JSON list of C-alpha atoms in Angstrom, two decimals:
[
{"chain": "E", "resi": 1444, "resn": "MET", "atom": "CA", "xyz": [-0.67, 12.33, 24.72]},
{"chain": "E", "resi": 1445, "resn": "TYR", "atom": "CA", "xyz": [-2.61, 10.23, 22.28]},
{"chain": "E", "resi": 1446, "resn": "PHE", "atom": "CA", "xyz": [-3.51, 12.82, 20.48]},
{"chain": "E", "resi": 1447, "resn": "GLU", "atom": "CA", "xyz": [0.06, 13.95, 20.23]},
{"chain": "E", "resi": 1448, "resn": "MET", "atom": "CA", "xyz": [1.40, 10.37, 19.23]},
{"chain": "E", "resi": 1449, "resn": "ALA", "atom": "CA", "xyz": [-1.42, 10.60, 16.34]},
{"chain": "E", "resi": 1450, "resn": "LYS", "atom": "CA", "xyz": [-0.43, 13.98, 15.27]},
{"chain": "E", "resi": 1451, "resn": "ASN", "atom": "CA", "xyz": [3.43, 12.73, 14.91]},
{"chain": "E", "resi": 1452, "resn": "LYS", "atom": "CA", "xyz": [2.67, 9.48, 13.29]},
{"chain": "E", "resi": 1453, "resn": "ILE", "atom": "CA", "xyz": [0.55, 11.71, 10.62]},
{"chain": "E", "resi": 1454, "resn": "LYS", "atom": "CA", "xyz": [3.24, 13.97, 10.08]},
{"chain": "E", "resi": 1455, "resn": "SER", "atom": "CA", "xyz": [6.17, 11.09, 9.86]},
{"chain": "E", "resi": 1456, "resn": "GLU", "atom": "CA", "xyz": [3.94, 9.37, 7.35]},
{"chain": "E", "resi": 1457, "resn": "LYS", "atom": "CA", "xyz": [3.03, 12.25, 5.28]},
{"chain": "E", "resi": 1458, "resn": "THR", "atom": "CA", "xyz": [6.87, 12.69, 5.17]},
{"chain": "E", "resi": 1459, "resn": "LEU", "atom": "CA", "xyz": [7.52, 9.63, 3.74]},
{"chain": "E", "resi": 1460, "resn": "LYS", "atom": "CA", "xyz": [4.62, 9.38, 1.26]},
{"chain": "E", "resi": 1461, "resn": "GLU", "atom": "CA", "xyz": [5.70, 12.60, -0.08]},
{"chain": "E", "resi": 1462, "resn": "LYS", "atom": "CA", "xyz": [9.10, 10.22, -0.84]},
{"chain": "E", "resi": 1463, "resn": "ASN", "atom": "CA", "xyz": [7.08, 7.88, -2.56]},
{"chain": "E", "resi": 1464, "resn": "SER", "atom": "CA", "xyz": [5.19, 10.16, -4.47]},
{"chain": "E", "resi": 1465, "resn": "THR", "atom": "CA", "xyz": [7.15, 9.20, -7.92]},
{"chain": "E", "resi": 1466, "resn": "GLN", "atom": "CA", "xyz": [6.62, 5.89, -7.65]},
{"chain": "E", "resi": 1467, "resn": "GLN", "atom": "CA", "xyz": [3.27, 6.27, -7.08]},
{"chain": "E", "resi": 1468, "resn": "TRP", "atom": "CA", "xyz": [2.37, 8.54, -10.06]},
{"chain": "E", "resi": 1469, "resn": "VAL", "atom": "CA", "xyz": [4.55, 5.92, -12.14]},
{"chain": "E", "resi": 1470, "resn": "PHE", "atom": "CA", "xyz": [2.05, 3.27, -10.93]},
{"chain": "E", "resi": 1471, "resn": "PHE", "atom": "CA", "xyz": [-1.14, 5.35, -11.91]},
{"chain": "E", "resi": 1472, "resn": "GLY", "atom": "CA", "xyz": [0.39, 6.32, -15.18]},
{"chain": "E", "resi": 1473, "resn": "ILE", "atom": "CA", "xyz": [1.14, 2.67, -16.16]},
{"chain": "E", "resi": 1474, "resn": "ASN", "atom": "CA", "xyz": [-2.28, 1.56, -15.27]},
{"chain": "E", "resi": 1475, "resn": "LEU", "atom": "CA", "xyz": [-3.97, 4.35, -17.24]},
{"chain": "E", "resi": 1476, "resn": "ILE", "atom": "CA", "xyz": [-2.07, 3.64, -20.41]},
{"chain": "E", "resi": 1477, "resn": "ALA", "atom": "CA", "xyz": [-3.26, 0.22, -20.03]},
{"chain": "E", "resi": 1478, "resn": "PHE", "atom": "CA", "xyz": [-7.10, 0.91, -19.35]},
{"chain": "E", "resi": 1479, "resn": "LEU", "atom": "CA", "xyz": [-6.84, 3.51, -22.46]},
{"chain": "E", "resi": 1480, "resn": "VAL", "atom": "CA", "xyz": [-5.41, 0.86, -24.46]},
{"chain": "E", "resi": 1481, "resn": "MET", "atom": "CA", "xyz": [-8.07, -1.94, -23.56]},
{"chain": "E", "resi": 1482, "resn": "VAL", "atom": "CA", "xyz": [-10.80, 0.87, -24.16]},
{"chain": "E", "resi": 1483, "resn": "PHE", "atom": "CA", "xyz": [-9.36, 2.88, -27.14]},
{"chain": "E", "resi": 1484, "resn": "ALA", "atom": "CA", "xyz": [-7.80, 0.34, -29.17]},
{"chain": "E", "resi": 1485, "resn": "PHE", "atom": "CA", "xyz": [-9.85, -0.19, -32.16]},
{"chain": "E", "resi": 1486, "resn": "SER", "atom": "CA", "xyz": [-10.91, 3.30, -32.47]},
{"chain": "E", "resi": 1487, "resn": "ILE", "atom": "CA", "xyz": [-7.15, 3.93, -33.78]},
{"chain": "E", "resi": 1488, "resn": "SER", "atom": "CA", "xyz": [-6.38, 3.10, -37.67]},
{"chain": "E", "resi": 1489, "resn": "GLU", "atom": "CA", "xyz": [-4.20, 0.37, -38.43]},
{"chain": "E", "resi": 1490, "resn": "ASN", "atom": "CA", "xyz": [-2.24, 2.99, -40.33]},
{"chain": "E", "resi": 1491, "resn": "GLY", "atom": "CA", "xyz": [-1.89, 5.38, -36.97]},
{"chain": "E", "resi": 1492, "resn": "LYS", "atom": "CA", "xyz": [-3.25, 8.09, -38.22]},
{"chain": "E", "resi": 1493, "resn": "ASP", "atom": "CA", "xyz": [-6.05, 8.13, -35.92]},
{"chain": "E", "resi": 1494, "resn": "PHE", "atom": "CA", "xyz": [-3.55, 8.12, -32.92]},
{"chain": "E", "resi": 1495, "resn": "LYS", "atom": "CA", "xyz": [-3.27, 12.02, -33.03]},
{"chain": "E", "resi": 1496, "resn": "GLU", "atom": "CA", "xyz": [-6.96, 12.25, -33.06]},
{"chain": "E", "resi": 1497, "resn": "MET", "atom": "CA", "xyz": [-7.84, 9.97, -30.34]},
{"chain": "E", "resi": 1498, "resn": "LEU", "atom": "CA", "xyz": [-5.28, 11.71, -27.77]},
{"chain": "E", "resi": 1499, "resn": "MET", "atom": "CA", "xyz": [-7.01, 14.92, -28.87]},
{"chain": "E", "resi": 1500, "resn": "ASN", "atom": "CA", "xyz": [-10.55, 13.73, -28.10]},
{"chain": "E", "resi": 1501, "resn": "LYS", "atom": "CA", "xyz": [-9.51, 10.85, -25.12]},
{"chain": "E", "resi": 1502, "resn": "GLY", "atom": "CA", "xyz": [-6.52, 12.76, -23.62]},
{"chain": "E", "resi": 1503, "resn": "ILE", "atom": "CA", "xyz": [-8.38, 14.38, -21.19]},
{"chain": "E", "resi": 1504, "resn": "TRP", "atom": "CA", "xyz": [-8.48, 11.11, -18.97]},
{"chain": "E", "resi": 1505, "resn": "PHE", "atom": "CA", "xyz": [-4.39, 11.29, -19.03]},
{"chain": "E", "resi": 1506, "resn": "ILE", "atom": "CA", "xyz": [-5.16, 14.51, -16.52]},
{"chain": "E", "resi": 1507, "resn": "VAL", "atom": "CA", "xyz": [-8.94, 13.71, -15.23]},
{"chain": "E", "resi": 1508, "resn": "SER", "atom": "CA", "xyz": [-8.26, 10.25, -14.43]},
{"chain": "E", "resi": 1509, "resn": "PRO", "atom": "CA", "xyz": [-4.93, 10.09, -12.39]},
{"chain": "E", "resi": 1510, "resn": "VAL", "atom": "CA", "xyz": [-6.81, 12.61, -10.43]},
{"chain": "E", "resi": 1511, "resn": "ILE", "atom": "CA", "xyz": [-10.14, 11.31, -9.67]},
{"chain": "E", "resi": 1512, "resn": "LEU", "atom": "CA", "xyz": [-7.87, 7.93, -8.75]},
{"chain": "E", "resi": 1513, "resn": "PHE", "atom": "CA", "xyz": [-5.67, 10.06, -6.25]},
{"chain": "E", "resi": 1514, "resn": "ILE", "atom": "CA", "xyz": [-8.47, 11.88, -4.45]},
{"chain": "E", "resi": 1515, "resn": "LEU", "atom": "CA", "xyz": [-10.30, 8.11, -4.27]},
{"chain": "E", "resi": 1516, "resn": "ASN", "atom": "CA", "xyz": [-7.24, 6.72, -2.86]},
{"chain": "E", "resi": 1517, "resn": "GLY", "atom": "CA", "xyz": [-7.04, 9.47, -0.52]},
{"chain": "E", "resi": 1518, "resn": "LEU", "atom": "CA", "xyz": [-10.65, 8.57, 0.82]},
{"chain": "E", "resi": 1519, "resn": "VAL", "atom": "CA", "xyz": [-9.21, 5.60, 1.84]},
{"chain": "E", "resi": 1520, "resn": "SER", "atom": "CA", "xyz": [-8.25, 5.45, 5.58]},
{"chain": "E", "resi": 1521, "resn": "ALA", "atom": "CA", "xyz": [-4.94, 4.13, 7.10]},
{"chain": "E", "resi": 1522, "resn": "ASP", "atom": "CA", "xyz": [-7.00, 1.49, 8.47]},
{"chain": "E", "resi": 1523, "resn": "GLN", "atom": "CA", "xyz": [-8.90, 0.92, 5.34]},
{"chain": "E", "resi": 1524, "resn": "LYS", "atom": "CA", "xyz": [-5.59, 0.37, 3.63]},
{"chain": "E", "resi": 1525, "resn": "ALA", "atom": "CA", "xyz": [-4.36, -2.25, 6.24]},
{"chain": "E", "resi": 1526, "resn": "MET", "atom": "CA", "xyz": [-8.02, -4.03, 6.18]},
{"chain": "E", "resi": 1527, "resn": "LEU", "atom": "CA", "xyz": [-7.37, -4.19, 2.60]},
{"chain": "E", "resi": 1528, "resn": "ILE", "atom": "CA", "xyz": [-4.05, -5.91, 2.77]},
{"chain": "E", "resi": 1529, "resn": "TYR", "atom": "CA", "xyz": [-4.69, -8.44, 5.64]},
{"chain": "E", "resi": 1530, "resn": "TRP", "atom": "CA", "xyz": [-8.19, -8.96, 5.29]},
{"chain": "E", "resi": 1531, "resn": "LYS", "atom": "CA", "xyz": [-9.32, -8.27, 9.08]},
{"chain": "E", "resi": 1532, "resn": "ARG", "atom": "CA", "xyz": [-11.83, -5.93, 10.07]},
{"chain": "E", "resi": 1533, "resn": "LYS", "atom": "CA", "xyz": [-10.41, -5.60, 13.22]},
{"chain": "E", "resi": 1534, "resn": "TYR", "atom": "CA", "xyz": [-7.01, -5.29, 14.53]},
{"chain": "E", "resi": 1535, "resn": "SER", "atom": "CA", "xyz": [-5.52, -5.42, 10.88]},
{"chain": "E", "resi": 1536, "resn": "LEU", "atom": "CA", "xyz": [-2.67, -3.03, 11.48]},
{"chain": "E", "resi": 1537, "resn": "PRO", "atom": "CA", "xyz": [0.68, -5.37, 11.35]},
{"chain": "E", "resi": 1538, "resn": "GLY", "atom": "CA", "xyz": [1.78, -4.02, 15.03]},
{"chain": "E", "resi": 1539, "resn": "CYS", "atom": "CA", "xyz": [-1.12, -5.88, 16.31]},
{"chain": "E", "resi": 1540, "resn": "ARG", "atom": "CA", "xyz": [0.74, -8.97, 15.77]},
{"chain": "E", "resi": 1541, "resn": "ALA", "atom": "CA", "xyz": [4.08, -8.23, 16.82]},
{"chain": "E", "resi": 1542, "resn": "PHE", "atom": "CA", "xyz": [4.35, -10.04, 19.70]},
{"chain": "E", "resi": 1543, "resn": "THR", "atom": "CA", "xyz": [2.42, -13.22, 19.66]},
{"chain": "E", "resi": 1544, "resn": "HIS", "atom": "CA", "xyz": [3.78, -13.65, 15.31]},
{"chain": "E", "resi": 1545, "resn": "TYR", "atom": "CA", "xyz": [5.92, -11.57, 14.31]},
{"chain": "E", "resi": 1546, "resn": "ALA", "atom": "CA", "xyz": [8.52, -11.55, 17.13]},
{"chain": "E", "resi": 1547, "resn": "LYS", "atom": "CA", "xyz": [8.23, -15.21, 17.10]},
{"chain": "E", "resi": 1548, "resn": "THR", "atom": "CA", "xyz": [9.29, -15.79, 13.48]},
{"chain": "E", "resi": 1549, "resn": "ASP", "atom": "CA", "xyz": [12.28, -13.54, 13.29]},
{"chain": "E", "resi": 1550, "resn": "PRO", "atom": "CA", "xyz": [16.07, -15.20, 14.96]},
{"chain": "E", "resi": 1551, "resn": "ARG", "atom": "CA", "xyz": [17.32, -11.36, 15.11]},
{"chain": "E", "resi": 1552, "resn": "ILE", "atom": "CA", "xyz": [14.35, -10.79, 17.78]},
{"chain": "E", "resi": 1553, "resn": "ASN", "atom": "CA", "xyz": [15.64, -12.10, 21.27]},
{"chain": "E", "resi": 1554, "resn": "THR", "atom": "CA", "xyz": [12.15, -12.55, 22.97]},
{"chain": "E", "resi": 1555, "resn": "ASP", "atom": "CA", "xyz": [13.93, -13.33, 26.46]},
{"chain": "E", "resi": 1556, "resn": "ARG", "atom": "CA", "xyz": [15.46, -9.85, 26.47]},
{"chain": "E", "resi": 1557, "resn": "LEU", "atom": "CA", "xyz": [12.34, -7.89, 25.55]},
{"chain": "E", "resi": 1558, "resn": "LYS", "atom": "CA", "xyz": [10.56, -9.39, 28.48]},
{"chain": "E", "resi": 1559, "resn": "GLU", "atom": "CA", "xyz": [13.53, -8.49, 30.55]},
{"chain": "E", "resi": 1560, "resn": "MET", "atom": "CA", "xyz": [12.90, -4.84, 29.08]},
{"chain": "E", "resi": 1561, "resn": "HIS", "atom": "CA", "xyz": [9.35, -4.68, 29.44]},
{"chain": "E", "resi": 1562, "resn": "GLY", "atom": "CA", "xyz": [8.05, -7.47, 31.60]},
{"chain": "E", "resi": 1563, "resn": "ASP", "atom": "CA", "xyz": [5.16, -9.96, 30.04]},
{"chain": "E", "resi": 1564, "resn": "LEU", "atom": "CA", "xyz": [4.51, -9.05, 26.42]},
{"chain": "E", "resi": 1565, "resn": "PRO", "atom": "CA", "xyz": [0.65, -8.09, 25.26]},
{"chain": "E", "resi": 1566, "resn": "ILE", "atom": "CA", "xyz": [-1.30, -10.44, 23.91]},
{"chain": "E", "resi": 1567, "resn": "LEU", "atom": "CA", "xyz": [-4.16, -8.64, 22.69]},
{"chain": "E", "resi": 1568, "resn": "PRO", "atom": "CA", "xyz": [-4.02, -6.98, 20.05]},
{"chain": "E", "resi": 1569, "resn": "GLU", "atom": "CA", "xyz": [-4.92, -3.28, 20.18]},
{"chain": "E", "resi": 1570, "resn": "GLU", "atom": "CA", "xyz": [-2.16, -3.55, 23.39]},
{"chain": "E", "resi": 1571, "resn": "GLN", "atom": "CA", "xyz": [0.38, -5.44, 21.16]},
{"chain": "E", "resi": 1572, "resn": "ASN", "atom": "CA", "xyz": [0.03, -2.25, 18.65]},
{"chain": "E", "resi": 1573, "resn": "SER", "atom": "CA", "xyz": [0.27, 0.24, 21.33]},
{"chain": "E", "resi": 1574, "resn": "LYS", "atom": "CA", "xyz": [3.14, -0.93, 23.01]},
{"chain": "E", "resi": 1575, "resn": "TRP", "atom": "CA", "xyz": [5.06, -1.85, 19.28]},
{"chain": "E", "resi": 1576, "resn": "TYR", "atom": "CA", "xyz": [4.23, 1.97, 18.50]},
{"chain": "E", "resi": 1577, "resn": "ALA", "atom": "CA", "xyz": [6.36, 3.00, 21.76]},
{"chain": "E", "resi": 1578, "resn": "ILE", "atom": "CA", "xyz": [8.95, 0.89, 21.04]},
{"chain": "E", "resi": 1579, "resn": "TYR", "atom": "CA", "xyz": [8.78, 2.11, 17.31]},
{"chain": "E", "resi": 1580, "resn": "ARG", "atom": "CA", "xyz": [9.16, 6.11, 18.50]},
{"chain": "E", "resi": 1581, "resn": "THR", "atom": "CA", "xyz": [12.51, 5.52, 20.02]},
{"chain": "E", "resi": 1582, "resn": "PHE", "atom": "CA", "xyz": [13.55, 4.23, 16.88]},
{"chain": "E", "resi": 1583, "resn": "LYS", "atom": "CA", "xyz": [11.64, 6.31, 13.99]},
{"chain": "E", "resi": 1584, "resn": "THR", "atom": "CA", "xyz": [14.79, 8.23, 12.98]},
{"chain": "E", "resi": 1585, "resn": "ASP", "atom": "CA", "xyz": [17.26, 5.00, 12.76]},
{"chain": "E", "resi": 1586, "resn": "SER", "atom": "CA", "xyz": [17.75, 4.65, 8.85]},
{"chain": "E", "resi": 1587, "resn": "ILE", "atom": "CA", "xyz": [16.54, 0.83, 8.93]},
{"chain": "E", "resi": 1588, "resn": "VAL", "atom": "CA", "xyz": [13.12, 1.41, 10.56]},
{"chain": "E", "resi": 1589, "resn": "ASP", "atom": "CA", "xyz": [12.95, 4.98, 8.45]},
{"chain": "E", "resi": 1590, "resn": "LYS", "atom": "CA", "xyz": [13.30, 2.77, 5.19]},
{"chain": "E", "resi": 1591, "resn": "SER", "atom": "CA", "xyz": [11.07, -0.16, 6.15]},
{"chain": "E", "resi": 1592, "resn": "HIS", "atom": "CA", "xyz": [8.63, 2.54, 7.27]},
{"chain": "E", "resi": 1593, "resn": "GLN", "atom": "CA", "xyz": [8.58, 3.85, 3.89]},
{"chain": "E", "resi": 1594, "resn": "ASP", "atom": "CA", "xyz": [8.77, 0.68, 1.63]},
{"chain": "E", "resi": 1595, "resn": "PHE", "atom": "CA", "xyz": [5.70, -0.68, 4.00]},
{"chain": "E", "resi": 1596, "resn": "LEU", "atom": "CA", "xyz": [3.98, 2.86, 3.02]},
{"chain": "E", "resi": 1597, "resn": "LEU", "atom": "CA", "xyz": [4.57, 2.74, -0.43]},
{"chain": "E", "resi": 1598, "resn": "ALA", "atom": "CA", "xyz": [2.96, -1.00, -0.59]},
{"chain": "E", "resi": 1599, "resn": "ARG", "atom": "CA", "xyz": [0.17, -0.29, 1.38]},
{"chain": "E", "resi": 1600, "resn": "ASP", "atom": "CA", "xyz": [-0.45, 2.72, -0.76]},
{"chain": "E", "resi": 1601, "resn": "LEU", "atom": "CA", "xyz": [-0.09, 1.13, -3.78]},
{"chain": "E", "resi": 1602, "resn": "CYS", "atom": "CA", "xyz": [-2.37, -1.79, -2.84]},
{"chain": "E", "resi": 1603, "resn": "ALA", "atom": "CA", "xyz": [-5.09, 0.27, -1.84]},
{"chain": "E", "resi": 1604, "resn": "SER", "atom": "CA", "xyz": [-4.59, 2.02, -5.37]},
{"chain": "E", "resi": 1605, "resn": "SER", "atom": "CA", "xyz": [-4.68, -1.67, -7.18]},
{"chain": "E", "resi": 1606, "resn": "PHE", "atom": "CA", "xyz": [-7.94, -2.46, -5.56]},
{"chain": "E", "resi": 1607, "resn": "LEU", "atom": "CA", "xyz": [-9.75, 0.61, -6.72]},
{"chain": "E", "resi": 1608, "resn": "PHE", "atom": "CA", "xyz": [-8.42, -0.13, -10.01]},
{"chain": "E", "resi": 1609, "resn": "LEU", "atom": "CA", "xyz": [-10.11, -3.50, -9.27]},
{"chain": "E", "resi": 1610, "resn": "LEU", "atom": "CA", "xyz": [-12.71, -2.18, -8.32]},
{"chain": "E", "resi": 1611, "resn": "ILE", "atom": "CA", "xyz": [-13.63, 0.60, -10.83]},
{"chain": "E", "resi": 1612, "resn": "LEU", "atom": "CA", "xyz": [-11.72, -0.18, -14.32]},
{"chain": "E", "resi": 1613, "resn": "PRO", "atom": "CA", "xyz": [-13.61, -3.36, -15.07]},
{"chain": "E", "resi": 1614, "resn": "ILE", "atom": "CA", "xyz": [-16.72, -1.78, -15.76]},
{"chain": "E", "resi": 1615, "resn": "PRO", "atom": "CA", "xyz": [-16.11, 0.49, -18.34]},
{"chain": "E", "resi": 1616, "resn": "VAL", "atom": "CA", "xyz": [-13.62, -2.27, -20.02]},
{"chain": "E", "resi": 1617, "resn": "LEU", "atom": "CA", "xyz": [-16.53, -4.58, -19.89]},
{"chain": "E", "resi": 1618, "resn": "VAL", "atom": "CA", "xyz": [-19.03, -2.00, -21.48]},
{"chain": "E", "resi": 1619, "resn": "PHE", "atom": "CA", "xyz": [-17.01, -0.17, -23.91]},
{"chain": "E", "resi": 1620, "resn": "SER", "atom": "CA", "xyz": [-14.16, -2.32, -25.15]},
{"chain": "E", "resi": 1621, "resn": "GLN", "atom": "CA", "xyz": [-13.70, -4.39, -28.09]},
{"chain": "E", "resi": 1622, "resn": "HIS", "atom": "CA", "xyz": [-10.12, -5.45, -27.35]},
{"chain": "E", "resi": 1623, "resn": "PRO", "atom": "CA", "xyz": [-9.73, -9.61, -27.30]},
{"chain": "E", "resi": 1624, "resn": "LEU", "atom": "CA", "xyz": [-7.47, -9.76, -24.67]},
{"chain": "E", "resi": 1625, "resn": "LYS", "atom": "CA", "xyz": [-9.88, -7.61, -22.14]},
{"chain": "E", "resi": 1626, "resn": "TYR", "atom": "CA", "xyz": [-10.80, -10.66, -20.23]},
{"chain": "E", "resi": 1627, "resn": "ALA", "atom": "CA", "xyz": [-6.94, -11.31, -19.79]},
{"chain": "E", "resi": 1628, "resn": "TYR", "atom": "CA", "xyz": [-6.55, -7.44, -18.67]},
{"chain": "E", "resi": 1629, "resn": "LEU", "atom": "CA", "xyz": [-9.49, -7.92, -16.08]},
{"chain": "E", "resi": 1630, "resn": "LEU", "atom": "CA", "xyz": [-7.55, -10.97, -14.91]},
{"chain": "E", "resi": 1631, "resn": "LEU", "atom": "CA", "xyz": [-4.10, -8.95, -14.50]},
{"chain": "E", "resi": 1632, "resn": "LEU", "atom": "CA", "xyz": [-5.80, -6.18, -12.34]},
{"chain": "E", "resi": 1633, "resn": "ALA", "atom": "CA", "xyz": [-6.41, -9.12, -9.92]},
{"chain": "E", "resi": 1634, "resn": "LEU", "atom": "CA", "xyz": [-3.34, -10.54, -9.97]},
{"chain": "E", "resi": 1635, "resn": "GLN", "atom": "CA", "xyz": [-1.57, -7.28, -9.78]},
{"chain": "E", "resi": 1636, "resn": "TYR", "atom": "CA", "xyz": [-4.05, -6.71, -6.18]},
{"chain": "E", "resi": 1637, "resn": "LEU", "atom": "CA", "xyz": [-3.00, -10.02, -4.98]},
{"chain": "E", "resi": 1638, "resn": "LEU", "atom": "CA", "xyz": [0.68, -9.47, -5.73]},
{"chain": "E", "resi": 1639, "resn": "LEU", "atom": "CA", "xyz": [0.64, -5.63, -3.69]},
{"chain": "E", "resi": 1640, "resn": "VAL", "atom": "CA", "xyz": [-1.45, -7.86, -0.88]},
{"chain": "E", "resi": 1641, "resn": "ILE", "atom": "CA", "xyz": [1.58, -9.99, -0.32]},
{"chain": "E", "resi": 1642, "resn": "THR", "atom": "CA", "xyz": [4.38, -7.49, -1.03]},
{"chain": "E", "resi": 1643, "resn": "ALA", "atom": "CA", "xyz": [2.82, -5.16, 1.30]},
{"chain": "E", "resi": 1644, "resn": "ARG", "atom": "CA", "xyz": [2.51, -8.02, 4.05]},
{"chain": "E", "resi": 1645, "resn": "ASN", "atom": "CA", "xyz": [5.96, -9.02, 3.83]},
{"chain": "E", "resi": 1646, "resn": "TYR", "atom": "CA", "xyz": [7.16, -5.18, 4.15]},
{"chain": "E", "resi": 1647, "resn": "GLY", "atom": "CA", "xyz": [4.49, -4.84, 6.74]},
{"chain": "E", "resi": 1648, "resn": "ALA", "atom": "CA", "xyz": [6.17, -7.91, 8.88]},
{"chain": "E", "resi": 1649, "resn": "ARG", "atom": "CA", "xyz": [9.99, -6.27, 7.66]},
{"chain": "E", "resi": 1650, "resn": "PHE", "atom": "CA", "xyz": [8.85, -2.67, 9.70]},
{"chain": "E", "resi": 1651, "resn": "VAL", "atom": "CA", "xyz": [7.57, -4.58, 12.29]},
{"chain": "E", "resi": 1652, "resn": "CYS", "atom": "CA", "xyz": [10.55, -6.76, 12.98]},
{"chain": "E", "resi": 1653, "resn": "ASN", "atom": "CA", "xyz": [13.19, -4.30, 12.43]},
{"chain": "E", "resi": 1654, "resn": "VAL", "atom": "CA", "xyz": [11.78, -2.58, 15.34]},
{"chain": "E", "resi": 1655, "resn": "LEU", "atom": "CA", "xyz": [11.78, -5.16, 17.75]},
{"chain": "E", "resi": 1656, "resn": "SER", "atom": "CA", "xyz": [15.62, -6.49, 16.78]},
{"chain": "E", "resi": 1657, "resn": "LEU", "atom": "CA", "xyz": [16.59, -2.94, 17.11]},
{"chain": "E", "resi": 1658, "resn": "GLU", "atom": "CA", "xyz": [14.79, -2.93, 20.40]},
{"chain": "E", "resi": 1659, "resn": "SER", "atom": "CA", "xyz": [16.36, -6.21, 21.80]},
{"chain": "E", "resi": 1660, "resn": "VAL", "atom": "CA", "xyz": [19.90, -5.80, 21.49]},
{"chain": "E", "resi": 1661, "resn": "LYS", "atom": "CA", "xyz": [19.45, -2.53, 23.33]}
]
């Protein structure tokens, strides 16, 4: 039973992540271009004649770097991505606080109605996530839930990618870049990660609350 639930969840996430692939590659591309500018900007002459040569010599990065970063992003599990968003080692999934936190913050959710339907609502994080996921399965095809799930997955994956950028890219920039704005670039990498943490948390809350709000008005 548990294996089947996990299998269905992975299949659903895979389909939604495929829908997000364009946005993810745009994000990769923007970060890659910014990185190349920081590292190779001063290898281009003022009149731009060396630009074509730079593309020939360094252009391989346009192909290799996204692939490498994509593989690295794939090595980060769903639980690890949640840890990067919520900064919790255990019970980091948003469903782990579905009833003790999110249900109390959204006026659309009728907690009394939820208690009538499900009895005493769970308090332990693991039980909360299990109960919330069981409810989610009944609404997974709802357009509102599906869209909020897709948005959360996109924000989660971009947040994980931004963390990898922050972890990996500063090293070659500090070692090889002569760009006067390289420290501002590193600050922007950190800011990008923090903004995506906030974004992913908000989309996670919306996803959880949309499911509970629909359940409470059945």
